CSV table of C-alpha atoms in Angstrom, one decimal:
chain,number,residue,atom,x,y,z
A,1,ALA,CA,-104.7,-33.2,28.3
A,2,GLN,CA,-102.2,-30.8,29.5
A,3,ARG,CA,-103.4,-27.5,31.0
A,4,VAL,CA,-101.8,-24.7,33.0
A,5,THR,CA,-103.9,-22.2,34.9
A,6,GLN,CA,-102.7,-18.9,36.2
A,7,PRO,CA,-105.7,-17.5,38.0
A,8,GLU,CA,-104.5,-13.9,38.3
A,9,LYS,CA,-104.1,-11.8,35.2
A,10,LEU,CA,-102.8,-8.9,37.3
A,11,LEU,CA,-101.0,-8.7,40.6
A,12,SER,CA,-99.9,-5.6,42.3
A,13,VAL,CA,-97.7,-5.4,45.5
A,14,PHE,CA,-95.6,-2.8,47.2
A,15,LYS,CA,-91.8,-3.0,47.3
A,16,GLY,CA,-90.6,-5.2,50.2
A,17,ALA,CA,-93.9,-7.1,50.4
A,18,PRO,CA,-94.0,-10.9,49.8
A,19,VAL,CA,-95.3,-12.0,46.5
A,20,GLU,CA,-96.9,-15.2,45.3
A,21,LEU,CA,-97.9,-15.9,41.7
A,22,LYS,CA,-100.2,-18.9,41.5
A,23,CYS,CA,-99.9,-21.7,39.0
A,24,ASN,CA,-102.1,-24.9,38.8
A,25,TYR,CA,-101.7,-27.6,36.3
A,26,SER,CA,-103.5,-30.6,34.9
A,27,TYR,CA,-101.5,-33.6,33.6
A,28,SER,CA,-101.9,-37.3,34.2
A,29,GLY,CA,-98.2,-38.1,34.2
A,30,SER,CA,-95.2,-36.7,35.9
A,31,PRO,CA,-94.7,-33.2,34.6
A,32,GLU,CA,-91.7,-30.8,34.4
A,33,LEU,CA,-92.7,-27.3,35.5
A,34,PHE,CA,-91.1,-24.0,34.6
A,35,TRP,CA,-91.5,-20.3,35.2
A,36,TYR,CA,-90.7,-18.0,32.3
A,37,VAL,CA,-90.5,-14.2,32.7
A,38,GLN,CA,-90.7,-11.3,30.2
A,39,TYR,CA,-89.4,-8.0,31.4
A,40,SER,CA,-90.5,-4.8,29.5
A,41,ARG,CA,-88.9,-4.8,26.1
A,42,GLN,CA,-87.0,-8.0,26.6
A,43,ARG,CA,-87.4,-11.5,25.4
A,44,LEU,CA,-89.3,-14.2,27.2
A,45,GLN,CA,-86.7,-16.1,29.2
A,46,LEU,CA,-86.5,-19.0,31.6
A,47,LEU,CA,-86.6,-17.9,35.3
A,48,LEU,CA,-86.5,-21.3,37.0
A,49,ARG,CA,-87.4,-24.9,36.6
A,50,HIS,CA,-88.6,-27.2,39.4
A,51,ILE,CA,-86.2,-30.0,38.6
A,52,SER,CA,-83.2,-27.7,39.5
A,53,ARG,CA,-84.7,-26.8,42.9
A,54,GLU,CA,-82.9,-23.4,42.6
A,55,SER,CA,-83.6,-19.9,43.7
A,56,ILE,CA,-83.2,-17.3,41.0
A,57,LYS,CA,-83.3,-13.6,41.8
A,58,GLY,CA,-84.8,-14.5,45.2
A,59,PHE,CA,-87.7,-16.5,43.6
A,60,THR,CA,-88.5,-20.0,44.5
A,61,ALA,CA,-91.2,-22.4,43.4
A,62,ASP,CA,-92.2,-25.8,44.9
A,63,LEU,CA,-93.9,-28.5,43.0
A,64,ASN,CA,-96.9,-29.7,45.0
A,65,LYS,CA,-98.2,-32.8,43.3
A,66,GLY,CA,-101.0,-33.3,45.7
A,67,GLU,CA,-102.4,-29.9,44.9
A,68,THR,CA,-101.1,-29.9,41.3
A,69,SER,CA,-99.5,-26.5,41.9
A,70,PHE,CA,-96.3,-24.7,41.2
A,71,HIS,CA,-96.6,-21.3,42.8
A,72,LEU,CA,-93.8,-18.8,42.4
A,73,LYS,CA,-92.8,-17.0,45.6
A,74,LYS,CA,-90.5,-14.2,46.7
A,75,PRO,CA,-90.3,-12.9,50.3
A,76,PHE,CA,-89.5,-9.3,49.5
A,77,ALA,CA,-90.5,-8.0,46.1
A,78,GLN,CA,-88.3,-5.4,44.3
A,79,GLU,CA,-89.4,-2.9,41.7
A,80,GLU,CA,-87.2,-4.6,39.1
A,81,ASP,CA,-89.4,-7.8,39.5
A,82,SER,CA,-92.2,-6.0,37.6
A,83,ALA,CA,-92.8,-8.2,34.5
A,84,MET,CA,-95.1,-10.8,32.9
A,85,TYR,CA,-94.7,-14.2,34.4
A,86,TYR,CA,-95.6,-17.4,32.7
A,87,CYS,CA,-95.9,-20.8,34.2
A,88,ALA,CA,-95.2,-23.7,31.8
A,89,LEU,CA,-95.6,-27.5,31.8
A,90,GLN,CA,-93.7,-30.1,29.9
A,91,GLY,CA,-95.3,-33.5,29.6
A,92,GLY,CA,-94.0,-36.5,27.6
A,93,SER,CA,-92.3,-34.5,24.8
A,94,GLU,CA,-90.4,-31.3,24.2
A,95,LYS,CA,-93.7,-29.3,24.0
A,96,LEU,CA,-94.3,-26.6,26.5
A,97,VAL,CA,-97.8,-25.7,27.5
A,98,PHE,CA,-98.0,-22.2,28.9
A,99,GLY,CA,-100.5,-20.5,31.2
A,100,LYS,CA,-101.9,-17.1,30.1
A,101,GLY,CA,-99.5,-15.2,32.3
A,102,THR,CA,-99.7,-12.9,35.3
A,103,LYS,CA,-98.5,-9.3,35.1
A,104,LEU,CA,-96.7,-8.4,38.3
A,105,THR,CA,-96.4,-4.8,39.2
A,106,VAL,CA,-94.2,-3.8,42.2
A,107,ASN,CA,-95.0,-0.3,43.4
A,108,PRO,CA,-92.4,1.9,45.1
B,1,ASP,CA,-74.3,-15.1,19.9
B,2,ALA,CA,-77.2,-12.8,19.0
B,3,GLY,CA,-79.7,-15.4,20.2
B,4,VAL,CA,-82.7,-16.4,18.2
B,5,ILE,CA,-83.3,-13.9,15.3
B,6,GLN,CA,-86.7,-13.2,13.9
B,7,SER,CA,-87.7,-11.0,11.0
B,8,PRO,CA,-89.6,-8.8,10.4
B,9,ARG,CA,-90.2,-7.4,13.9
B,10,HIS,CA,-93.4,-5.8,12.7
B,11,GLU,CA,-95.6,-6.7,9.8
B,12,VAL,CA,-98.8,-4.9,8.7
B,13,THR,CA,-100.7,-6.4,5.9
B,14,GLU,CA,-104.1,-6.6,4.4
B,15,MET,CA,-106.5,-9.4,4.6
B,16,GLY,CA,-105.9,-12.0,1.8
B,17,GLN,CA,-102.2,-11.2,1.5
B,18,GLU,CA,-99.5,-13.8,2.0
B,19,VAL,CA,-97.3,-13.3,5.1
B,20,THR,CA,-93.9,-15.0,5.7
B,21,LEU,CA,-92.2,-14.9,9.1
B,22,ARG,CA,-88.6,-15.9,9.4
B,23,CYS,CA,-86.5,-17.3,12.2
B,24,LYS,CA,-82.8,-18.1,12.7
B,25,PRO,CA,-82.3,-20.4,15.7
B,26,ILE,CA,-79.2,-20.4,17.9
B,27,SER,CA,-76.4,-22.3,16.2
B,28,GLY,CA,-76.1,-25.9,17.5
B,29,HIS,CA,-79.7,-26.0,18.7
B,30,ASP,CA,-81.6,-29.1,17.4
B,31,TYR,CA,-85.1,-28.0,18.3
B,32,LEU,CA,-87.1,-25.1,16.8
B,33,PHE,CA,-90.5,-24.0,18.0
B,34,TRP,CA,-93.1,-21.6,16.7
B,35,TYR,CA,-95.6,-20.0,19.1
B,36,ARG,CA,-98.4,-17.5,18.7
B,37,GLN,CA,-99.4,-15.1,21.5
B,38,THR,CA,-102.8,-13.4,21.7
B,39,MET,CA,-104.7,-11.8,24.5
B,40,MET,CA,-107.5,-14.3,24.4
B,41,ARG,CA,-105.5,-17.5,24.1
B,42,GLY,CA,-102.1,-16.6,25.6
B,43,LEU,CA,-99.0,-18.4,24.3
B,44,GLU,CA,-99.7,-21.4,22.1
B,45,LEU,CA,-97.3,-23.8,20.4
B,46,LEU,CA,-98.0,-24.0,16.7
B,47,ILE,CA,-95.4,-26.5,15.5
B,48,TYR,CA,-91.9,-27.7,16.4
B,49,PHE,CA,-89.0,-29.2,14.5
B,50,ASN,CA,-86.2,-31.6,15.5
B,51,ASN,CA,-83.2,-31.6,13.2
B,52,ASN,CA,-85.3,-29.8,10.6
B,53,VAL,CA,-88.1,-32.4,10.7
B,54,PRO,CA,-91.6,-31.3,11.8
B,55,ILE,CA,-92.4,-33.4,14.9
B,56,ASP,CA,-95.8,-32.0,16.0
B,57,ASP,CA,-97.9,-29.6,14.1
B,58,SER,CA,-101.1,-30.2,16.0
B,59,GLY,CA,-101.2,-26.6,17.1
B,60,MET,CA,-101.3,-25.2,13.5
B,61,PRO,CA,-104.7,-23.6,13.4
B,62,GLU,CA,-105.7,-24.5,9.8
B,63,ASP,CA,-104.4,-25.1,6.3
B,64,ARG,CA,-103.7,-21.4,5.8
B,65,PHE,CA,-100.7,-21.9,8.1
B,66,SER,CA,-97.6,-23.7,7.0
B,67,ALA,CA,-94.0,-24.0,8.3
B,68,LYS,CA,-90.8,-25.2,6.9
B,69,MET,CA,-87.2,-25.7,8.0
B,70,PRO,CA,-85.1,-26.2,5.0
B,71,ASN,CA,-81.9,-26.2,7.0
B,72,ALA,CA,-80.6,-26.0,10.5
B,73,SER,CA,-80.3,-22.3,10.5
B,74,PHE,CA,-83.5,-21.1,9.0
B,75,SER,CA,-87.3,-21.6,9.4
B,76,THR,CA,-90.3,-19.9,8.0
B,77,LEU,CA,-93.9,-19.6,9.1
B,78,LYS,CA,-96.3,-18.7,6.2
B,79,ILE,CA,-99.9,-17.6,6.3
B,80,GLN,CA,-101.8,-17.6,3.1
B,81,PRO,CA,-104.2,-16.0,2.8
B,82,SER,CA,-104.0,-14.0,6.0
B,83,GLU,CA,-107.1,-12.9,8.0
B,84,PRO,CA,-107.6,-10.3,10.7
B,85,ARG,CA,-107.9,-13.0,13.4
B,86,ASP,CA,-104.3,-14.0,12.6
B,87,SER,CA,-103.2,-10.7,14.2
B,88,ALA,CA,-100.9,-11.7,17.1
B,89,VAL,CA,-97.3,-11.8,18.2
B,90,TYR,CA,-95.4,-14.8,16.7
B,91,PHE,CA,-92.4,-16.2,18.6
B,92,CYS,CA,-89.7,-18.5,17.5
B,93,ALA,CA,-87.7,-20.4,20.1
B,94,SER,CA,-84.9,-23.0,19.9
B,95,SER,CA,-83.3,-25.4,22.3
B,96,ARG,CA,-80.3,-27.7,22.4
B,97,GLY,CA,-82.4,-30.8,23.0
B,98,GLU,CA,-79.7,-32.8,24.8
B,99,ARG,CA,-82.2,-33.3,27.6
B,100,ARG,CA,-86.0,-33.0,27.4
B,101,THR,CA,-85.9,-30.2,29.9
B,102,ASP,CA,-83.4,-28.0,28.1
B,103,THR,CA,-84.2,-24.3,28.2
B,104,GLN,CA,-86.0,-22.9,25.2
B,105,TYR,CA,-84.5,-19.6,24.1
B,106,PHE,CA,-87.0,-17.2,22.6
B,107,GLY,CA,-86.7,-14.6,19.8
B,108,PRO,CA,-88.0,-11.1,20.1
B,109,GLY,CA,-91.2,-11.9,18.3
B,110,THR,CA,-92.9,-10.6,15.1
B,111,ARG,CA,-96.0,-8.5,15.7
B,112,LEU,CA,-98.4,-9.2,12.9
B,113,THR,CA,-101.4,-7.0,12.2
B,114,VAL,CA,-103.8,-8.0,9.5
B,115,LEU,CA,-106.2,-5.3,8.4
């Protein structure tokens, strides 16, 4: 079975502080992991994928197969980072399995 | 490109009525996905199509739900009869499908309320 767990429903930090959104997954094979983001009144959109090893808007995420985690990190949070963040897993097909999301609020 | 288009954006109906949600994927995309988002269950995949053919409908909750894709530019998700527990935001997404990890592009969603 494929499962994605985001343990924090809500996360609140101050501007300039580091932020880490946690994601743990369960999958017996070799997964593809993604982070999607939904800003207020905008569509759900891809933020980054582990296979690209990229940094988008200052965010990075490292796949840790030993801990089955794919935490999203940013060293200095900005107010415009406030949004809903969803971790997603892709197994052996085109299906994406999403976590329930973490609402990040960056306070001024 | 306007992206994935969904209609209506909001739908309020009464229990027992038929509801039809519509989706127009991005031109050239071979995959189309229907998701449902609720507070309790988060974002769940209901069904997806490849080249207009349903590939996996294991997420469709029950027989009251049905989805079709008569051509490459149009899909419908129908609920008949609707029930209050069907109240949710329904998203449509599409992807190119050239690689398994191609980005899924989401529509704005349809917020369904069943009274």
